[in-house]
């Protein structure tokens, strides 16, 4: 959507100001030297700070300083930190979306969607720290949603069922993304990768976890499965979880087709 397009003022006013900026339906200020700054430059600088030092380090003054301008210069383009966060979120959602490939299995496509979403959390650890305050409204985020709906285009589902599956898959993506993000940070901070398998703690846990208090965990721990002391026959846990979710979707689709047949 271009700024020059005619947009009803009431529609603009119904949107959070950061969302309106993300769509380009709010004209930027003309104050100040021409071309001295832009919304993109400000957002890119804020993302660089957040990627390096975390979300708490992002402030209008810190961003302005990194660009060599006064804080007031930024307010000519973005009126609040809240709006800046909206724009930062949407900017990192501008990810490559695979082109349609005829005959490509939908399960494979959903897997690509999940791991692309997980990658956002890993590349931008602060992304998951911004609270969810509404349905997605900004264009890049909606483009990712549109990708998922494209995958389900020919499913025998109504719109509400598609949106429910979108929420299910996106929730799993978010959970996996946060886990991967936290593991990445722990390893960068010096943790051993073995800490996440628990293998280094197996001996201690076997003495601490008693069958009278933990009757169901105890046999799994003693077998070595809890702390990865034996080979895992199902492979990666997150991949396994996704495949079971996709099994559930496939089963539901099969039931729908039988009911519609």
mmCIF file of C-alpha atoms in Angstrom:
data_model
loop_
_atom_site.group_PDB
_atom_site.id
_atom_site.type_symbol
_atom_site.label_atom_id
_atom_site.label_comp_id
_atom_site.label_asym_id
_atom_site.label_seq_id
_atom_site.Cartn_x
_atom_site.Cartn_y
_atom_site.Cartn_z
ATOM 1 C CA UNK A 1 0.000 0.000 0.000
ATOM 2 C CA UNK A 2 1.422 3.366 -1.015
ATOM 3 C CA UNK A 3 1.103 6.562 0.976
ATOM 4 C CA UNK A 4 -0.570 8.148 -2.012
ATOM 5 C CA UNK A 5 -3.465 5.650 -1.946
ATOM 6 C CA UNK A 6 -6.690 7.089 -0.590
ATOM 7 C CA UNK A 7 -7.323 5.683 2.887
ATOM 8 C CA UNK A 8 -10.298 6.625 5.004
ATOM 9 C CA UNK A 9 -9.166 8.700 7.999
ATOM 10 C CA UNK A 10 -11.354 6.631 10.305
ATOM 11 C CA UNK A 11 -9.556 3.476 9.191
ATOM 12 C CA UNK A 12 -6.184 5.042 9.914
ATOM 13 C CA UNK A 13 -7.344 6.186 13.339
ATOM 14 C CA UNK A 14 -8.599 2.693 14.196
ATOM 15 C CA UNK A 15 -5.088 1.269 13.863
ATOM 16 C CA UNK A 16 -2.285 1.579 16.410
ATOM 17 C CA UNK A 17 0.017 4.312 15.166
ATOM 18 C CA UNK A 18 2.964 1.919 14.787
ATOM 19 C CA UNK A 19 0.861 -0.347 12.579
ATOM 20 C CA UNK A 20 -0.217 2.599 10.437
ATOM 21 C CA UNK A 21 3.451 3.492 10.001
ATOM 22 C CA UNK A 22 4.268 -0.091 9.002
ATOM 23 C CA UNK A 23 1.705 0.132 6.192
ATOM 24 C CA UNK A 24 3.050 3.483 5.024
ATOM 25 C CA UNK A 25 -0.313 5.182 5.449
ATOM 26 C CA UNK A 26 1.021 7.922 7.695
ATOM 27 C CA UNK A 27 3.026 10.589 5.935
ATOM 28 C CA UNK A 28 6.443 11.155 7.547
ATOM 29 C CA UNK A 29 7.315 14.538 8.943
ATOM 30 C CA UNK A 30 8.780 17.048 6.517
ATOM 31 C CA UNK A 31 10.600 18.904 9.272
ATOM 32 C CA UNK A 32 14.373 18.844 9.334
ATOM 33 C CA UNK A 33 16.869 18.584 6.468
ATOM 34 C CA UNK A 34 15.597 16.556 3.553
ATOM 35 C CA UNK A 35 16.654 12.930 3.725
ATOM 36 C CA UNK A 36 18.495 13.259 7.040
ATOM 37 C CA UNK A 37 16.720 10.211 8.436
ATOM 38 C CA UNK A 38 14.094 7.661 7.488
ATOM 39 C CA UNK A 39 11.883 5.231 9.314
ATOM 40 C CA UNK A 40 13.904 2.346 7.863
ATOM 41 C CA UNK A 41 17.211 3.778 9.093
ATOM 42 C CA UNK A 42 15.796 4.221 12.579
ATOM 43 C CA UNK A 43 14.286 0.726 12.676
ATOM 44 C CA UNK A 44 17.461 -0.896 11.332
ATOM 45 C CA UNK A 45 19.531 0.886 13.993
ATOM 46 C CA UNK A 46 17.137 -0.219 16.745
ATOM 47 C CA UNK A 47 17.274 -3.838 15.538
ATOM 48 C CA UNK A 48 21.081 -3.743 15.540
ATOM 49 C CA UNK A 49 21.056 -2.536 19.158
ATOM 50 C CA UNK A 50 18.518 -5.177 20.219
ATOM 51 C CA UNK A 51 20.429 -7.955 18.441
ATOM 52 C CA UNK A 52 23.628 -6.904 20.199
ATOM 53 C CA UNK A 53 22.487 -5.851 23.667
ATOM 54 C CA UNK A 54 18.894 -7.024 24.088
ATOM 55 C CA UNK A 55 15.535 -5.319 23.975
ATOM 56 C CA UNK A 56 16.068 -3.427 27.245
ATOM 57 C CA UNK A 57 18.928 -1.544 25.610
ATOM 58 C CA UNK A 58 16.656 -0.044 22.974
ATOM 59 C CA UNK A 59 15.559 3.507 23.679
ATOM 60 C CA UNK A 60 14.844 6.443 21.436
ATOM 61 C CA UNK A 61 17.905 8.226 22.818
ATOM 62 C CA UNK A 62 20.195 5.208 22.308
ATOM 63 C CA UNK A 63 18.985 4.774 18.730
ATOM 64 C CA UNK A 64 19.415 8.490 18.032
ATOM 65 C CA UNK A 65 22.926 8.423 19.448
ATOM 66 C CA UNK A 66 23.878 5.453 17.284
ATOM 67 C CA UNK A 67 22.767 7.381 14.213
ATOM 68 C CA UNK A 68 24.435 10.628 15.243
ATOM 69 C CA UNK A 69 21.217 12.612 15.718
ATOM 70 C CA UNK A 70 19.284 14.107 18.591
ATOM 71 C CA UNK A 71 16.425 12.165 20.162
ATOM 72 C CA UNK A 72 13.971 14.817 18.957
ATOM 73 C CA UNK A 73 15.047 14.076 15.382
ATOM 74 C CA UNK A 74 13.663 10.542 15.742
ATOM 75 C CA UNK A 75 10.304 11.749 17.035
ATOM 76 C CA UNK A 76 9.731 13.498 13.722
ATOM 77 C CA UNK A 77 9.457 10.028 12.173
ATOM 78 C CA UNK A 78 8.387 7.668 14.962
ATOM 79 C CA UNK A 79 6.427 9.178 17.829
ATOM 80 C CA UNK A 80 7.067 6.602 20.572
ATOM 81 C CA UNK A 81 9.155 3.616 21.590
ATOM 82 C CA UNK A 82 6.002 1.464 21.426
ATOM 83 C CA UNK A 83 5.640 2.325 17.746
ATOM 84 C CA UNK A 84 9.317 1.576 17.216
ATOM 85 C CA UNK A 85 8.867 -1.906 18.711
ATOM 86 C CA UNK A 86 5.956 -2.602 16.353
ATOM 87 C CA UNK A 87 8.107 -1.598 13.398
ATOM 88 C CA UNK A 88 11.053 -3.674 14.624
ATOM 89 C CA UNK A 89 8.848 -6.750 14.974
ATOM 90 C CA UNK A 90 7.433 -6.370 11.521
ATOM 91 C CA UNK A 91 10.816 -5.678 9.944
ATOM 92 C CA UNK A 92 12.293 -8.999 11.110
ATOM 93 C CA UNK A 93 9.188 -10.791 9.813
ATOM 94 C CA UNK A 94 10.249 -9.811 6.296
ATOM 95 C CA UNK A 95 11.586 -13.294 5.586
ATOM 96 C CA UNK A 96 11.972 -15.138 2.269
ATOM 97 C CA UNK A 97 8.814 -17.055 1.432
ATOM 98 C CA UNK A 98 9.355 -20.086 -0.794
ATOM 99 C CA UNK A 99 7.646 -19.979 -4.182
ATOM 100 C CA UNK A 100 4.816 -22.380 -4.849
ATOM 101 C CA UNK A 101 5.970 -25.732 -6.203
ATOM 102 C CA UNK A 102 3.223 -27.866 -7.787
ATOM 103 C CA UNK A 103 2.902 -31.238 -6.110
ATOM 104 C CA UNK A 104 5.054 -30.336 -3.114
ATOM 105 C CA UNK A 105 3.737 -32.194 -0.029
ATOM 106 C CA UNK A 106 1.879 -29.886 2.344
ATOM 107 C CA UNK A 107 3.618 -31.475 5.346
ATOM 108 C CA UNK A 108 6.975 -30.456 3.915
ATOM 109 C CA UNK A 109 5.677 -26.934 3.343
ATOM 110 C CA UNK A 110 4.399 -26.641 6.913
ATOM 111 C CA UNK A 111 7.766 -27.829 8.176
ATOM 112 C CA UNK A 112 9.454 -25.074 6.189
ATOM 113 C CA UNK A 113 7.043 -22.576 7.727
ATOM 114 C CA UNK A 114 7.786 -23.748 11.273
ATOM 115 C CA UNK A 115 11.562 -23.677 10.964
ATOM 116 C CA UNK A 116 11.506 -20.316 9.165
ATOM 117 C CA UNK A 117 9.577 -18.914 12.134
ATOM 118 C CA UNK A 118 11.964 -20.563 14.592
ATOM 119 C CA UNK A 119 14.846 -18.924 12.737
ATOM 120 C CA UNK A 120 13.398 -15.466 13.474
ATOM 121 C CA UNK A 121 13.578 -16.165 17.214
ATOM 122 C CA UNK A 122 17.135 -17.451 16.893
ATOM 123 C CA UNK A 123 18.402 -14.548 14.795
ATOM 124 C CA UNK A 124 16.614 -11.918 16.871
ATOM 125 C CA UNK A 125 16.523 -13.179 20.460
ATOM 126 C CA UNK A 126 14.531 -10.128 21.599
ATOM 127 C CA UNK A 127 11.612 -10.904 19.272
ATOM 128 C CA UNK A 128 9.882 -13.175 21.770
ATOM 129 C CA UNK A 129 10.289 -10.614 24.566
ATOM 130 C CA UNK A 130 7.741 -8.232 23.036
ATOM 131 C CA UNK A 131 4.293 -9.066 24.482
ATOM 132 C CA UNK A 132 1.477 -10.088 22.157
ATOM 133 C CA UNK A 133 -1.150 -7.336 22.344
ATOM 134 C CA UNK A 134 -3.435 -8.079 19.388
ATOM 135 C CA UNK A 135 -3.894 -10.189 16.317
ATOM 136 C CA UNK A 136 -1.089 -9.617 13.781
ATOM 137 C CA UNK A 137 -1.762 -6.356 11.949
ATOM 138 C CA UNK A 138 1.466 -5.313 10.239
ATOM 139 C CA UNK A 139 2.175 -6.250 6.610
ATOM 140 C CA UNK A 140 5.250 -8.486 6.865
ATOM 141 C CA UNK A 141 3.724 -10.537 9.661
ATOM 142 C CA UNK A 142 0.516 -10.877 7.651
ATOM 143 C CA UNK A 143 2.593 -11.977 4.644
ATOM 144 C CA UNK A 144 3.921 -14.907 6.708
ATOM 145 C CA UNK A 145 0.362 -15.764 7.748
ATOM 146 C CA UNK A 146 -0.680 -15.615 4.107
ATOM 147 C CA UNK A 147 2.070 -18.156 3.345
ATOM 148 C CA UNK A 148 0.602 -20.615 5.851
ATOM 149 C CA UNK A 149 -2.903 -20.083 4.466
ATOM 150 C CA UNK A 150 -1.550 -20.702 0.961
ATOM 151 C CA UNK A 151 -0.403 -24.136 2.123
ATOM 152 C CA UNK A 152 -3.952 -24.894 3.313
ATOM 153 C CA UNK A 153 -5.627 -23.364 0.263
ATOM 154 C CA UNK A 154 -7.098 -26.638 -1.024
ATOM 155 C CA UNK A 155 -7.824 -28.211 2.354
ATOM 156 C CA UNK A 156 -11.495 -29.196 2.895
ATOM 157 C CA UNK A 157 -11.732 -26.759 5.802
ATOM 158 C CA UNK A 158 -13.749 -23.669 6.585
ATOM 159 C CA UNK A 159 -12.011 -20.389 7.368
ATOM 160 C CA UNK A 160 -12.213 -20.866 11.139
ATOM 161 C CA UNK A 161 -10.647 -24.320 10.952
ATOM 162 C CA UNK A 162 -7.791 -22.935 8.873
ATOM 163 C CA UNK A 163 -7.216 -20.144 11.375
ATOM 164 C CA UNK A 164 -7.211 -22.663 14.232
ATOM 165 C CA UNK A 165 -4.580 -24.763 12.496
ATOM 166 C CA UNK A 166 -2.605 -21.586 11.816
ATOM 167 C CA UNK A 167 -2.669 -20.808 15.545
ATOM 168 C CA UNK A 168 -1.666 -24.385 16.422
ATOM 169 C CA UNK A 169 1.318 -24.450 14.069
ATOM 170 C CA UNK A 170 2.368 -20.888 14.927
ATOM 171 C CA UNK A 171 2.189 -21.651 18.653
ATOM 172 C CA UNK A 172 4.445 -24.654 18.195
ATOM 173 C CA UNK A 173 6.810 -22.506 16.123
ATOM 174 C CA UNK A 174 6.921 -19.931 18.912
ATOM 175 C CA UNK A 175 7.548 -22.552 21.599
ATOM 176 C CA UNK A 176 10.351 -24.151 19.577
ATOM 177 C CA UNK A 177 11.759 -20.729 18.754
ATOM 178 C CA UNK A 178 11.943 -19.697 22.394
ATOM 179 C CA UNK A 179 13.577 -22.985 23.371
ATOM 180 C CA UNK A 180 16.163 -22.687 20.585
ATOM 181 C CA UNK A 181 16.792 -19.034 21.445
ATOM 182 C CA UNK A 182 17.415 -19.801 25.110
ATOM 183 C CA UNK A 183 19.691 -22.716 24.279
ATOM 184 C CA UNK A 184 21.697 -20.546 21.884
ATOM 185 C CA UNK A 185 22.123 -17.866 24.554
ATOM 186 C CA UNK A 186 23.145 -20.343 27.235
ATOM 187 C CA UNK A 187 25.819 -21.831 24.968
ATOM 188 C CA UNK A 188 27.096 -18.364 24.019
ATOM 189 C CA UNK A 189 27.338 -17.598 27.740
ATOM 190 C CA UNK A 190 29.476 -20.667 28.315
ATOM 191 C CA UNK A 191 27.038 -23.498 29.004
ATOM 192 C CA UNK A 192 27.909 -26.939 27.733
ATOM 193 C CA UNK A 193 25.650 -28.416 25.034
ATOM 194 C CA UNK A 194 25.487 -31.519 27.222
ATOM 195 C CA UNK A 195 23.574 -29.485 29.814
ATOM 196 C CA UNK A 196 20.511 -29.672 27.589
ATOM 197 C CA UNK A 197 20.685 -33.430 27.222
ATOM 198 C CA UNK A 198 21.145 -33.779 30.974
ATOM 199 C CA UNK A 199 23.726 -36.503 30.476
ATOM 200 C CA UNK A 200 26.117 -34.853 32.952
ATOM 201 C CA UNK A 201 23.448 -34.921 35.648
ATOM 202 C CA UNK A 202 22.266 -38.505 35.186
ATOM 203 C CA UNK A 203 24.198 -39.996 38.077
ATOM 204 C CA UNK A 204 23.086 -37.302 40.528
ATOM 205 C CA UNK A 205 19.439 -37.507 39.496
ATOM 206 C CA UNK A 206 19.419 -41.276 39.846
ATOM 207 C CA UNK A 207 20.281 -40.831 43.507
ATOM 208 C CA UNK A 208 17.887 -37.944 44.111
ATOM 209 C CA UNK A 209 14.804 -39.100 42.206
ATOM 210 C CA UNK A 210 13.186 -41.830 44.309
ATOM 211 C CA UNK A 211 10.327 -44.046 43.092
ATOM 212 C CA UNK A 212 8.071 -43.251 46.039
ATOM 213 C CA UNK A 213 8.043 -39.526 45.210
ATOM 214 C CA UNK A 214 8.448 -39.738 41.415
ATOM 215 C CA UNK A 215 6.849 -43.081 40.506
ATOM 216 C CA UNK A 216 6.472 -42.292 36.799
ATOM 217 C CA UNK A 217 9.669 -40.330 36.204
ATOM 218 C CA UNK A 218 11.885 -42.769 38.078
ATOM 219 C CA UNK A 219 11.778 -45.679 35.589
ATOM 220 C CA UNK A 220 12.386 -43.343 32.647
ATOM 221 C CA UNK A 221 15.320 -41.763 34.440
ATOM 222 C CA UNK A 222 16.793 -45.128 35.382
ATOM 223 C CA UNK A 223 16.481 -46.291 31.761
ATOM 224 C CA UNK A 224 18.607 -43.322 30.671
ATOM 225 C CA UNK A 225 15.939 -41.755 28.480
ATOM 226 C CA UNK A 226 15.484 -38.591 30.560
ATOM 227 C CA UNK A 227 19.138 -37.634 30.378
ATOM 228 C CA UNK A 228 19.906 -38.960 26.891
ATOM 229 C CA UNK A 229 22.239 -41.654 28.193
ATOM 230 C CA UNK A 230 20.884 -44.021 25.565
ATOM 231 C CA UNK A 231 20.303 -43.447 21.876
ATOM 232 C CA UNK A 232 17.008 -41.735 21.125
ATOM 233 C CA UNK A 233 15.204 -43.864 18.493
ATOM 234 C CA UNK A 234 12.733 -41.089 17.572
ATOM 235 C CA UNK A 235 15.408 -38.540 16.667
ATOM 236 C CA UNK A 236 15.094 -34.834 17.418
ATOM 237 C CA UNK A 237 12.336 -34.147 19.958
ATOM 238 C CA UNK A 238 11.131 -30.969 18.255
ATOM 239 C CA UNK A 239 10.957 -32.650 14.846
ATOM 240 C CA UNK A 240 9.088 -35.551 16.415
ATOM 241 C CA UNK A 241 6.576 -33.195 18.042
ATOM 242 C CA UNK A 242 5.943 -31.388 14.774
ATOM 243 C CA UNK A 243 5.402 -34.657 12.921
ATOM 244 C CA UNK A 244 2.776 -35.725 15.477
ATOM 245 C CA UNK A 245 0.971 -32.394 15.075
ATOM 246 C CA UNK A 246 0.995 -32.890 11.313
ATOM 247 C CA UNK A 247 -0.322 -36.442 11.821
ATOM 248 C CA UNK A 248 -3.249 -34.940 13.726
ATOM 249 C CA UNK A 249 -3.964 -32.452 10.948
ATOM 250 C CA UNK A 250 -3.749 -35.208 8.356
ATOM 251 C CA UNK A 251 -6.162 -37.381 10.338
ATOM 252 C CA UNK A 252 -8.607 -34.479 10.644
ATOM 253 C CA UNK A 253 -8.410 -33.789 6.903
ATOM 254 C CA UNK A 254 -9.104 -37.443 6.170
ATOM 255 C CA UNK A 255 -12.199 -37.352 8.376
ATOM 256 C CA UNK A 256 -13.403 -34.159 6.709
ATOM 257 C CA UNK A 257 -13.025 -35.645 3.238
ATOM 258 C CA UNK A 258 -14.930 -38.768 4.243
ATOM 259 C CA UNK A 259 -17.695 -36.635 5.723
ATOM 260 C CA UNK A 260 -17.909 -34.522 2.582
ATOM 261 C CA UNK A 261 -17.748 -37.488 0.224
#
